[in-house]
């Protein structure tokens, strides 16, 4: 008997405030935790206005640091994800898989590895050779092209990955991205020497997702959800 | 494999306990009973018992003299990867069974921790601040997470013993 593939519902939120997207994530998580039936696993896609976010390791980023970054014109948010400080902004494809790992494999280590492989596979479609490293995320040489930061509670995942398409990378100069000194950041556009938009990257990321997670996608056509 | 290691450690402990006992002045029957009773299943009538019990979220708890020590199982630490940060509660925090009490970070993922029992936090493992990797290297010993009081001893009866937990893991992996 053939193994039934998991289904992922793709919801494209478009350009959305980080805090609004966070609320939408919480709603999806709540559905998984409180529903008697099996709610769909969901892939939220979006793009944010400039914001710096931190994870559960808050100590390195005090109020002074928060104010310094806000003075640059960015928002600031402390979250419950893993990973250190990062930047989200226009030109960056952000993907929040809200998955029940029970539908896949109940291991966070496996899940993060699969996310990395998904992005590496997507980069390969662009002719870019990307790799993993001892620091979680996806790298092209010494430069990170995609950051990953996850939360998992009762096997329900949230937060996710942030892939630089044609992001203004100068925003990263004001932080030590992901707390890793001496390494840089890059984007699809920087690597290819041409403008690569979210519109071009998104279908390739979704294709890589279906292959890596062995799933089928359904599309929420009326995708732009409000809170 | 982890379960065998845990059982082996207990066997060694039992053997060396008997060796020490025979070489000293004889202990009272009560003390002898206390040293050997961890092999018996835990019940509300034996507060000295130190058998491991497990939750379905892969936390373990060991009760000794009314104080419960809590950690995560070998299955859990393998599924997490290398732990780089432990977010643990303040001493004095009151927890109900299944309440979130903290989070462990590994591979840029923060995974929630759930209290196996109802009680109050009496101690947290400060060593984990500098050496969070103890959770991976010694999840049943040096990598303990917190200690708490046991407000509802009957909750322990609802947790899995080692054999049941091993069966539970097998059922997940299949």
mmCIF file of C-alpha atoms in Angstrom:
data_model
loop_
_atom_site.group_PDB
_atom_site.id
_atom_site.type_symbol
_atom_site.label_atom_id
_atom_site.label_comp_id
_atom_site.label_asym_id
_atom_site.label_seq_id
_atom_site.Cartn_x
_atom_site.Cartn_y
_atom_site.Cartn_z
ATOM 1 C CA UNK A 1 0.000 0.000 0.000
ATOM 2 C CA UNK A 2 1.539 3.369 -0.977
ATOM 3 C CA UNK A 3 2.461 5.687 1.889
ATOM 4 C CA UNK A 4 0.085 8.617 2.002
ATOM 5 C CA UNK A 5 1.915 11.887 1.568
ATOM 6 C CA UNK A 6 1.405 14.644 4.098
ATOM 7 C CA UNK A 7 -0.381 17.725 2.789
ATOM 8 C CA UNK A 8 0.807 21.258 3.350
ATOM 9 C CA UNK A 9 -1.495 24.214 2.940
ATOM 10 C CA UNK A 10 0.332 27.228 1.532
ATOM 11 C CA UNK A 11 -0.883 30.597 2.768
ATOM 12 C CA UNK A 12 0.774 33.648 1.253
ATOM 13 C CA UNK A 13 0.414 36.551 3.677
ATOM 14 C CA UNK A 14 2.230 38.986 1.402
ATOM 15 C CA UNK A 15 3.866 42.069 2.955
ATOM 16 C CA UNK A 16 2.768 41.932 6.603
ATOM 17 C CA UNK A 17 3.837 43.413 9.911
ATOM 18 C CA UNK A 18 5.963 40.945 11.935
ATOM 19 C CA UNK A 19 3.677 41.153 14.979
ATOM 20 C CA UNK A 20 0.590 40.414 12.870
ATOM 21 C CA UNK A 21 2.295 37.381 11.372
ATOM 22 C CA UNK A 22 3.197 36.252 14.885
ATOM 23 C CA UNK A 23 -0.490 36.415 15.871
ATOM 24 C CA UNK A 24 -1.443 34.380 12.812
ATOM 25 C CA UNK A 25 1.181 31.791 13.734
ATOM 26 C CA UNK A 26 -0.297 31.591 17.249
ATOM 27 C CA UNK A 27 -3.771 31.037 15.791
ATOM 28 C CA UNK A 28 -2.515 28.143 13.690
ATOM 29 C CA UNK A 29 -0.647 26.643 16.643
ATOM 30 C CA UNK A 30 -3.790 26.925 18.751
ATOM 31 C CA UNK A 31 -5.767 25.057 16.081
ATOM 32 C CA UNK A 32 -3.301 22.170 16.278
ATOM 33 C CA UNK A 33 -3.285 22.032 20.065
ATOM 34 C CA UNK A 34 -6.987 22.495 20.711
ATOM 35 C CA UNK A 35 -8.693 20.861 17.750
ATOM 36 C CA UNK A 36 -10.264 17.424 18.091
ATOM 37 C CA UNK A 37 -9.787 16.838 14.364
ATOM 38 C CA UNK A 38 -6.495 17.109 12.514
ATOM 39 C CA UNK A 39 -5.970 20.657 11.308
ATOM 40 C CA UNK A 40 -3.906 21.083 8.154
ATOM 41 C CA UNK A 41 -0.185 21.621 8.339
ATOM 42 C CA UNK A 42 0.458 25.107 7.021
ATOM 43 C CA UNK A 43 3.235 26.965 5.282
ATOM 44 C CA UNK A 44 2.934 30.692 5.907
ATOM 45 C CA UNK A 45 4.854 32.816 3.397
ATOM 46 C CA UNK A 46 5.443 36.508 3.920
ATOM 47 C CA UNK A 47 7.699 39.529 3.760
ATOM 48 C CA UNK A 48 8.213 41.976 6.614
ATOM 49 C CA UNK A 49 9.001 45.644 7.092
ATOM 50 C CA UNK A 50 12.461 46.143 8.659
ATOM 51 C CA UNK A 51 12.684 44.482 12.056
ATOM 52 C CA UNK A 52 15.365 42.948 14.239
ATOM 53 C CA UNK A 53 14.273 39.916 16.255
ATOM 54 C CA UNK A 54 15.910 37.914 19.018
ATOM 55 C CA UNK A 55 15.288 34.411 20.386
ATOM 56 C CA UNK A 56 15.025 32.891 23.855
ATOM 57 C CA UNK A 57 18.631 33.811 24.639
ATOM 58 C CA UNK A 58 17.824 37.401 25.511
ATOM 59 C CA UNK A 59 20.778 38.332 27.704
ATOM 60 C CA UNK A 60 23.046 39.656 24.917
ATOM 61 C CA UNK A 61 20.410 42.197 23.795
ATOM 62 C CA UNK A 62 19.515 44.723 26.467
ATOM 63 C CA UNK A 63 17.252 47.763 26.271
ATOM 64 C CA UNK A 64 20.111 49.985 25.092
ATOM 65 C CA UNK A 65 20.773 47.635 22.192
ATOM 66 C CA UNK A 66 17.068 47.531 21.379
ATOM 67 C CA UNK A 67 16.918 51.339 21.283
ATOM 68 C CA UNK A 68 20.058 51.580 19.152
ATOM 69 C CA UNK A 69 18.527 49.354 16.508
ATOM 70 C CA UNK A 70 15.170 51.084 16.637
ATOM 71 C CA UNK A 71 16.929 54.396 16.050
ATOM 72 C CA UNK A 72 18.000 53.019 12.679
ATOM 73 C CA UNK A 73 14.345 52.902 11.636
ATOM 74 C CA UNK A 74 13.657 49.237 12.353
ATOM 75 C CA UNK A 75 11.210 47.580 14.695
ATOM 76 C CA UNK A 76 12.435 45.191 17.419
ATOM 77 C CA UNK A 77 10.837 42.031 18.790
ATOM 78 C CA UNK A 78 11.890 39.433 21.358
ATOM 79 C CA UNK A 79 10.531 35.990 20.476
ATOM 80 C CA UNK A 80 10.474 32.459 21.847
ATOM 81 C CA UNK A 81 12.337 30.896 18.918
ATOM 82 C CA UNK A 82 15.816 29.437 18.919
ATOM 83 C CA UNK A 83 18.703 31.336 17.389
ATOM 84 C CA UNK A 84 20.182 34.744 18.214
ATOM 85 C CA UNK A 85 19.572 38.136 16.605
ATOM 86 C CA UNK A 86 18.581 38.469 12.974
ATOM 87 C CA UNK A 87 17.019 40.935 10.581
ATOM 88 C CA UNK A 88 13.854 40.646 8.515
ATOM 89 C CA UNK A 89 12.901 43.154 5.850
ATOM 90 C CA UNK A 90 11.763 43.814 2.310
ATOM 91 C CA UNK A 91 13.292 41.496 -0.268
ATOM 92 C CA UNK A 92 13.527 38.605 2.178
ATOM 93 C CA UNK A 93 11.287 35.584 1.754
ATOM 94 C CA UNK A 94 10.125 34.494 5.193
ATOM 95 C CA UNK A 95 8.555 31.075 5.608
ATOM 96 C CA UNK A 96 6.824 29.904 8.789
ATOM 97 C CA UNK A 97 5.941 26.196 8.627
ATOM 98 C CA UNK A 98 3.332 25.453 11.285
ATOM 99 C CA UNK A 99 3.686 21.695 11.252
ATOM 100 C CA UNK A 100 2.736 18.840 13.501
ATOM 101 C CA UNK A 101 5.962 16.854 13.544
ATOM 102 C CA UNK A 102 3.810 13.835 14.344
ATOM 103 C CA UNK A 103 2.917 13.851 10.623
ATOM 104 C CA UNK A 104 6.606 13.631 9.722
ATOM 105 C CA UNK A 105 9.215 12.694 12.326
ATOM 106 C CA UNK A 106 9.174 13.657 15.995
ATOM 107 C CA UNK A 107 12.675 15.085 16.057
ATOM 108 C CA UNK A 108 13.562 18.759 16.048
ATOM 109 C CA UNK A 109 17.055 17.935 14.874
ATOM 110 C CA UNK A 110 15.646 16.075 11.880
ATOM 111 C CA UNK A 111 13.223 18.919 11.127
ATOM 112 C CA UNK A 112 15.890 21.636 11.150
ATOM 113 C CA UNK A 113 18.118 19.476 8.958
ATOM 114 C CA UNK A 114 15.277 19.021 6.475
ATOM 115 C CA UNK A 115 14.701 22.786 6.362
ATOM 116 C CA UNK A 116 18.382 23.320 5.600
ATOM 117 C CA UNK A 117 18.283 20.684 2.866
ATOM 118 C CA UNK A 118 15.165 22.271 1.397
ATOM 119 C CA UNK A 119 16.894 25.627 1.035
ATOM 120 C CA UNK A 120 20.086 24.037 -0.307
ATOM 121 C CA UNK A 121 17.997 22.229 -2.912
ATOM 122 C CA UNK A 122 16.266 25.493 -3.832
ATOM 123 C CA UNK A 123 19.615 27.254 -4.208
ATOM 124 C CA UNK A 124 20.766 24.486 -6.522
ATOM 125 C CA UNK A 125 17.820 25.279 -8.791
ATOM 126 C CA UNK A 126 19.387 28.750 -9.148
ATOM 127 C CA UNK A 127 22.813 27.231 -9.779
ATOM 128 C CA UNK A 128 24.061 28.293 -6.356
ATOM 129 C CA UNK A 129 26.115 25.840 -4.323
ATOM 130 C CA UNK A 130 24.915 26.256 -0.751
ATOM 131 C CA UNK A 131 25.940 24.252 2.295
ATOM 132 C CA UNK A 132 25.323 23.728 5.956
ATOM 133 C CA UNK A 133 27.942 24.409 8.615
ATOM 134 C CA UNK A 134 28.285 23.794 12.352
ATOM 135 C CA UNK A 135 26.166 26.972 12.681
ATOM 136 C CA UNK A 136 22.558 26.250 11.758
ATOM 137 C CA UNK A 137 21.434 27.978 8.590
ATOM 138 C CA UNK A 138 22.289 27.840 4.897
ATOM 139 C CA UNK A 139 25.604 29.243 3.705
ATOM 140 C CA UNK A 140 27.299 30.168 0.464
ATOM 141 C CA UNK A 141 30.931 30.019 1.445
ATOM 142 C CA UNK A 142 31.373 32.151 4.537
ATOM 143 C CA UNK A 143 28.138 34.059 3.998
ATOM 144 C CA UNK A 144 24.717 33.113 5.245
ATOM 145 C CA UNK A 145 21.981 33.217 2.636
ATOM 146 C CA UNK A 146 19.190 31.851 4.823
ATOM 147 C CA UNK A 147 18.677 32.074 8.584
ATOM 148 C CA UNK A 148 16.727 29.486 10.548
ATOM 149 C CA UNK A 149 15.108 29.870 13.969
ATOM 150 C CA UNK A 150 12.433 27.548 15.259
ATOM 151 C CA UNK A 151 10.079 27.056 18.169
ATOM 152 C CA UNK A 152 8.542 23.698 18.998
ATOM 153 C CA UNK A 153 5.918 22.940 21.620
ATOM 154 C CA UNK A 154 4.045 19.635 21.827
ATOM 155 C CA UNK A 155 5.556 18.817 18.402
ATOM 156 C CA UNK A 156 3.959 21.864 16.749
ATOM 157 C CA UNK A 157 6.560 23.988 14.985
ATOM 158 C CA UNK A 158 6.525 27.733 14.466
ATOM 159 C CA UNK A 159 8.854 30.483 13.305
ATOM 160 C CA UNK A 160 11.008 29.159 10.479
ATOM 161 C CA UNK A 161 13.383 30.441 7.862
ATOM 162 C CA UNK A 162 14.321 33.744 6.239
ATOM 163 C CA UNK A 163 15.853 33.638 2.762
ATOM 164 C CA UNK A 164 17.550 36.743 1.374
ATOM 165 C CA UNK A 165 16.325 37.312 -2.200
ATOM 166 C CA UNK A 166 17.064 40.980 -2.926
ATOM 167 C CA UNK A 167 17.260 42.184 0.678
ATOM 168 C CA UNK A 168 19.204 45.355 1.435
ATOM 169 C CA UNK A 169 22.055 43.574 3.214
ATOM 170 C CA UNK A 170 23.380 46.774 4.835
ATOM 171 C CA UNK A 171 20.761 46.269 7.568
ATOM 172 C CA UNK A 172 22.867 43.329 8.778
ATOM 173 C CA UNK A 173 25.906 45.552 9.326
ATOM 174 C CA UNK A 174 24.417 46.868 12.567
ATOM 175 C CA UNK A 175 24.325 43.461 14.266
ATOM 176 C CA UNK A 176 26.392 40.318 14.560
ATOM 177 C CA UNK A 177 23.932 38.175 12.584
ATOM 178 C CA UNK A 178 22.921 35.110 14.568
ATOM 179 C CA UNK A 179 25.734 35.924 16.989
ATOM 180 C CA UNK A 180 28.395 34.595 14.623
ATOM 181 C CA UNK A 181 31.391 36.931 14.509
ATOM 182 C CA UNK A 182 33.550 37.067 11.371
ATOM 183 C CA UNK A 183 31.021 35.751 8.900
ATOM 184 C CA UNK A 184 28.825 37.652 6.480
ATOM 185 C CA UNK A 185 25.482 37.517 4.786
ATOM 186 C CA UNK A 186 24.489 37.209 1.172
ATOM 187 C CA UNK A 187 21.407 36.944 -1.000
ATOM 188 C CA UNK A 188 20.242 35.236 -4.173
ATOM 189 C CA UNK A 189 20.659 38.549 -5.987
ATOM 190 C CA UNK A 190 24.186 39.067 -4.678
ATOM 191 C CA UNK A 191 25.227 35.551 -5.661
ATOM 192 C CA UNK A 192 23.739 35.731 -9.148
ATOM 193 C CA UNK A 193 24.609 39.354 -9.906
ATOM 194 C CA UNK A 194 21.036 40.155 -10.896
ATOM 195 C CA UNK A 195 17.792 41.052 -9.197
ATOM 196 C CA UNK A 196 16.014 37.988 -7.837
ATOM 197 C CA UNK A 197 12.600 38.763 -6.383
ATOM 198 C CA UNK A 198 10.417 36.875 -3.912
ATOM 199 C CA UNK A 199 8.149 36.154 -6.855
ATOM 200 C CA UNK A 200 10.909 34.220 -8.578
ATOM 201 C CA UNK A 201 12.164 32.432 -5.456
ATOM 202 C CA UNK A 202 8.851 31.378 -3.923
ATOM 203 C CA UNK A 203 7.795 28.683 -6.415
ATOM 204 C CA UNK A 204 11.261 27.162 -6.286
ATOM 205 C CA UNK A 205 11.208 27.085 -2.472
ATOM 206 C CA UNK A 206 7.799 25.409 -2.541
ATOM 207 C CA UNK A 207 9.000 22.855 -5.087
ATOM 208 C CA UNK A 208 12.004 22.065 -2.884
ATOM 209 C CA UNK A 209 9.695 21.755 0.108
ATOM 210 C CA UNK A 210 7.466 19.159 -1.549
ATOM 211 C CA UNK A 211 10.484 17.066 -2.545
ATOM 212 C CA UNK A 212 12.310 17.248 0.760
ATOM 213 C CA UNK A 213 9.297 16.722 3.005
ATOM 214 C CA UNK A 214 7.622 14.306 0.594
ATOM 215 C CA UNK A 215 4.376 16.209 0.712
ATOM 216 C CA UNK A 216 1.769 17.721 -1.567
ATOM 217 C CA UNK A 217 0.750 21.362 -1.456
ATOM 218 C CA UNK A 218 -2.649 22.955 -1.486
ATOM 219 C CA UNK A 219 -2.945 26.657 -2.073
ATOM 220 C CA UNK A 220 -5.113 29.028 -0.153
ATOM 221 C CA UNK A 221 -5.999 31.314 -3.046
ATOM 222 C CA UNK A 222 -7.547 34.026 -0.926
ATOM 223 C CA UNK A 223 -4.287 34.090 0.849
ATOM 224 C CA UNK A 224 -3.877 37.501 2.354
ATOM 225 C CA UNK A 225 -5.262 36.809 5.831
ATOM 226 C CA UNK A 226 -6.012 39.547 8.292
ATOM 227 C CA UNK A 227 -5.636 39.025 12.042
ATOM 228 C CA UNK B 1 20.448 1.309 24.648
ATOM 229 C CA UNK B 2 19.908 4.164 27.041
ATOM 230 C CA UNK B 3 17.567 2.059 29.159
ATOM 231 C CA UNK B 4 20.178 -0.712 29.411
ATOM 232 C CA UNK B 5 22.748 1.833 30.508
ATOM 233 C CA UNK B 6 20.390 3.211 33.157
ATOM 234 C CA UNK B 7 19.573 -0.282 34.470
ATOM 235 C CA UNK B 8 23.258 -1.220 34.455
ATOM 236 C CA UNK B 9 24.102 1.838 36.514
ATOM 237 C CA UNK B 10 21.476 0.877 39.045
ATOM 238 C CA UNK B 11 22.811 -2.724 39.160
ATOM 239 C CA UNK B 12 26.328 -1.541 39.829
ATOM 240 C CA UNK B 13 25.022 0.805 42.498
ATOM 241 C CA UNK B 14 23.131 -2.029 44.198
ATOM 242 C CA UNK B 15 26.163 -4.369 44.179
ATOM 243 C CA UNK B 16 28.500 -1.769 45.625
ATOM 244 C CA UNK B 17 25.870 -0.857 48.229
ATOM 245 C CA UNK B 18 25.792 -4.485 49.437
ATOM 246 C CA UNK B 19 29.596 -4.624 49.514
ATOM 247 C CA UNK B 20 29.741 -1.514 51.658
ATOM 248 C CA UNK B 21 26.985 -2.823 53.911
ATOM 249 C CA UNK B 22 28.741 -6.106 54.678
ATOM 250 C CA UNK B 23 31.998 -4.414 55.583
ATOM 251 C CA UNK B 24 30.451 -2.049 58.077
ATOM 252 C CA UNK B 25 28.518 -2.463 61.257
ATOM 253 C CA UNK B 26 25.164 -3.978 60.367
ATOM 254 C CA UNK B 27 22.538 -1.426 59.376
ATOM 255 C CA UNK B 28 19.085 -1.391 60.791
ATOM 256 C CA UNK B 29 16.453 -3.192 58.684
ATOM 257 C CA UNK B 30 14.860 0.170 57.826
ATOM 258 C CA UNK B 31 18.058 1.529 56.296
ATOM 259 C CA UNK B 32 18.657 -1.700 54.360
ATOM 260 C CA UNK B 33 15.130 -1.488 52.992
ATOM 261 C CA UNK B 34 15.687 2.127 51.885
ATOM 262 C CA UNK B 35 18.816 1.205 49.921
ATOM 263 C CA UNK B 36 17.170 -1.609 48.005
ATOM 264 C CA UNK B 37 13.670 -0.297 47.472
ATOM 265 C CA UNK B 38 14.372 1.553 44.224
ATOM 266 C CA UNK B 39 13.777 -1.679 42.358
ATOM 267 C CA UNK B 40 10.167 -1.689 43.531
ATOM 268 C CA UNK B 41 7.526 0.236 41.667
ATOM 269 C CA UNK B 42 6.903 3.671 43.022
ATOM 270 C CA UNK B 43 3.867 4.262 45.178
ATOM 271 C CA UNK B 44 2.646 6.918 47.536
ATOM 272 C CA UNK B 45 3.588 4.704 50.493
ATOM 273 C CA UNK B 46 7.314 4.613 49.710
ATOM 274 C CA UNK B 47 8.643 8.166 49.591
ATOM 275 C CA UNK B 48 12.237 6.914 49.644
ATOM 276 C CA UNK B 49 11.905 5.265 46.230
ATOM 277 C CA UNK B 50 14.173 6.544 43.480
ATOM 278 C CA UNK B 51 12.962 4.721 40.351
ATOM 279 C CA UNK B 52 12.793 6.734 37.153
ATOM 280 C CA UNK B 53 9.352 7.568 35.830
ATOM 281 C CA UNK B 54 8.709 9.048 32.389
ATOM 282 C CA UNK B 55 6.190 11.307 30.697
ATOM 283 C CA UNK B 56 4.992 10.979 27.110
ATOM 284 C CA UNK B 57 6.904 14.205 26.438
ATOM 285 C CA UNK B 58 10.161 12.450 27.299
ATOM 286 C CA UNK B 59 10.841 14.062 30.641
ATOM 287 C CA UNK B 60 11.970 11.799 33.489
ATOM 288 C CA UNK B 61 11.383 12.287 37.173
ATOM 289 C CA UNK B 62 13.044 10.645 40.148
ATOM 290 C CA UNK B 63 11.654 11.141 43.641
ATOM 291 C CA UNK B 64 14.007 10.988 46.607
ATOM 292 C CA UNK B 65 12.847 11.837 50.127
ATOM 293 C CA UNK B 66 9.881 13.786 48.786
ATOM 294 C CA UNK B 67 11.912 15.836 46.296
ATOM 295 C CA UNK B 68 11.520 15.190 42.575
ATOM 296 C CA UNK B 69 14.454 15.646 40.235
ATOM 297 C CA UNK B 70 13.458 16.285 36.606
ATOM 298 C CA UNK B 71 15.349 15.883 33.362
ATOM 299 C CA UNK B 72 14.888 14.795 29.760
ATOM 300 C CA UNK B 73 15.399 11.285 28.472
ATOM 301 C CA UNK B 74 18.101 9.998 26.190
ATOM 302 C CA UNK B 75 15.533 9.732 23.400
ATOM 303 C CA UNK B 76 14.724 13.426 23.850
ATOM 304 C CA UNK B 77 18.326 14.631 23.944
ATOM 305 C CA UNK B 78 19.130 12.695 20.767
ATOM 306 C CA UNK B 79 16.098 14.168 19.012
ATOM 307 C CA UNK B 80 17.119 17.689 20.051
ATOM 308 C CA UNK B 81 20.742 17.703 19.045
ATOM 309 C CA UNK B 82 23.460 19.601 20.923
ATOM 310 C CA UNK B 83 21.848 21.743 23.600
ATOM 311 C CA UNK B 84 23.317 25.251 23.656
ATOM 312 C CA UNK B 85 20.992 26.934 26.142
ATOM 313 C CA UNK B 86 18.688 25.908 28.981
ATOM 314 C CA UNK B 87 15.897 28.269 29.939
ATOM 315 C CA UNK B 88 14.864 27.141 33.425
ATOM 316 C CA UNK B 89 12.324 28.486 35.929
ATOM 317 C CA UNK B 90 12.945 30.599 39.004
ATOM 318 C CA UNK B 91 13.160 28.809 42.340
ATOM 319 C CA UNK B 92 9.773 29.110 44.003
ATOM 320 C CA UNK B 93 7.810 28.818 40.745
ATOM 321 C CA UNK B 94 4.608 26.868 41.285
ATOM 322 C CA UNK B 95 3.824 24.403 38.523
ATOM 323 C CA UNK B 96 0.840 22.221 37.694
ATOM 324 C CA UNK B 97 1.374 18.945 35.893
ATOM 325 C CA UNK B 98 1.984 19.590 32.158
ATOM 326 C CA UNK B 99 2.706 23.316 32.670
ATOM 327 C CA UNK B 100 5.512 24.671 30.515
ATOM 328 C CA UNK B 101 8.462 25.251 32.817
ATOM 329 C CA UNK B 102 11.220 26.223 30.417
ATOM 330 C CA UNK B 103 12.852 25.533 27.094
ATOM 331 C CA UNK B 104 15.997 23.976 25.709
ATOM 332 C CA UNK B 105 17.690 25.416 22.651
ATOM 333 C CA UNK B 106 19.528 23.280 20.130
ATOM 334 C CA UNK B 107 20.215 23.730 16.404
ATOM 335 C CA UNK B 108 18.495 27.143 16.521
ATOM 336 C CA UNK B 109 15.302 25.496 17.814
ATOM 337 C CA UNK B 110 13.690 26.246 21.160
ATOM 338 C CA UNK B 111 11.793 23.224 22.506
ATOM 339 C CA UNK B 112 9.411 23.589 25.397
ATOM 340 C CA UNK B 113 9.724 21.614 28.613
ATOM 341 C CA UNK B 114 6.633 20.361 30.480
ATOM 342 C CA UNK B 115 6.372 19.735 34.204
ATOM 343 C CA UNK B 116 5.827 16.034 34.953
ATOM 344 C CA UNK B 117 4.238 16.847 38.303
ATOM 345 C CA UNK B 118 2.425 19.481 40.338
ATOM 346 C CA UNK B 119 4.730 21.161 42.818
ATOM 347 C CA UNK B 120 7.101 24.016 43.550
ATOM 348 C CA UNK B 121 10.566 24.455 42.050
ATOM 349 C CA UNK B 122 13.185 24.092 44.810
ATOM 350 C CA UNK B 123 16.380 24.021 42.768
ATOM 351 C CA UNK B 124 17.641 24.396 39.210
ATOM 352 C CA UNK B 125 20.848 23.006 37.800
ATOM 353 C CA UNK B 126 23.128 26.055 37.670
ATOM 354 C CA UNK B 127 25.860 24.030 35.985
ATOM 355 C CA UNK B 128 23.808 24.105 32.792
ATOM 356 C CA UNK B 129 24.339 27.854 32.396
ATOM 357 C CA UNK B 130 28.004 27.282 31.533
ATOM 358 C CA UNK B 131 27.776 23.687 30.347
ATOM 359 C CA UNK B 132 24.402 23.134 28.651
ATOM 360 C CA UNK B 133 25.895 20.124 26.887
ATOM 361 C CA UNK B 134 25.530 18.145 30.111
ATOM 362 C CA UNK B 135 21.936 17.586 29.035
ATOM 363 C CA UNK B 136 23.258 15.565 26.092
ATOM 364 C CA UNK B 137 26.253 13.925 27.796
ATOM 365 C CA UNK B 138 24.588 12.930 31.053
ATOM 366 C CA UNK B 139 20.859 13.371 30.708
ATOM 367 C CA UNK B 140 20.018 11.151 33.727
ATOM 368 C CA UNK B 141 22.711 12.437 36.077
ATOM 369 C CA UNK B 142 24.686 15.680 35.729
ATOM 370 C CA UNK B 143 22.247 16.995 33.109
ATOM 371 C CA UNK B 144 19.270 17.170 35.492
ATOM 372 C CA UNK B 145 17.179 20.295 34.938
ATOM 373 C CA UNK B 146 15.290 21.141 38.100
ATOM 374 C CA UNK B 147 14.099 19.816 41.461
ATOM 375 C CA UNK B 148 10.581 20.297 42.757
ATOM 376 C CA UNK B 149 8.263 19.324 45.568
ATOM 377 C CA UNK B 150 5.630 16.650 44.966
ATOM 378 C CA UNK B 151 2.250 18.183 45.810
ATOM 379 C CA UNK B 152 0.200 15.351 44.317
ATOM 380 C CA UNK B 153 2.072 12.039 44.816
ATOM 381 C CA UNK B 154 -0.685 10.149 42.990
ATOM 382 C CA UNK B 155 0.481 11.799 39.740
ATOM 383 C CA UNK B 156 3.568 9.589 39.850
ATOM 384 C CA UNK B 157 1.380 6.509 39.483
ATOM 385 C CA UNK B 158 0.172 7.857 36.133
ATOM 386 C CA UNK B 159 3.685 8.115 34.689
ATOM 387 C CA UNK B 160 5.471 5.367 32.775
ATOM 388 C CA UNK B 161 8.077 3.166 34.371
ATOM 389 C CA UNK B 162 11.241 2.359 32.428
ATOM 390 C CA UNK B 163 9.802 -0.704 30.697
ATOM 391 C CA UNK B 164 6.635 1.100 29.636
ATOM 392 C CA UNK B 165 8.657 4.066 28.405
ATOM 393 C CA UNK B 166 10.874 1.801 26.340
ATOM 394 C CA UNK B 167 7.749 0.310 24.730
ATOM 395 C CA UNK B 168 6.427 3.825 24.132
ATOM 396 C CA UNK B 169 9.618 4.860 22.328
ATOM 397 C CA UNK B 170 9.465 1.767 20.136
ATOM 398 C CA UNK B 171 5.900 2.630 19.184
ATOM 399 C CA UNK B 172 6.957 6.147 18.126
ATOM 400 C CA UNK B 173 9.886 4.947 16.092
ATOM 401 C CA UNK B 174 7.813 2.418 14.138
#
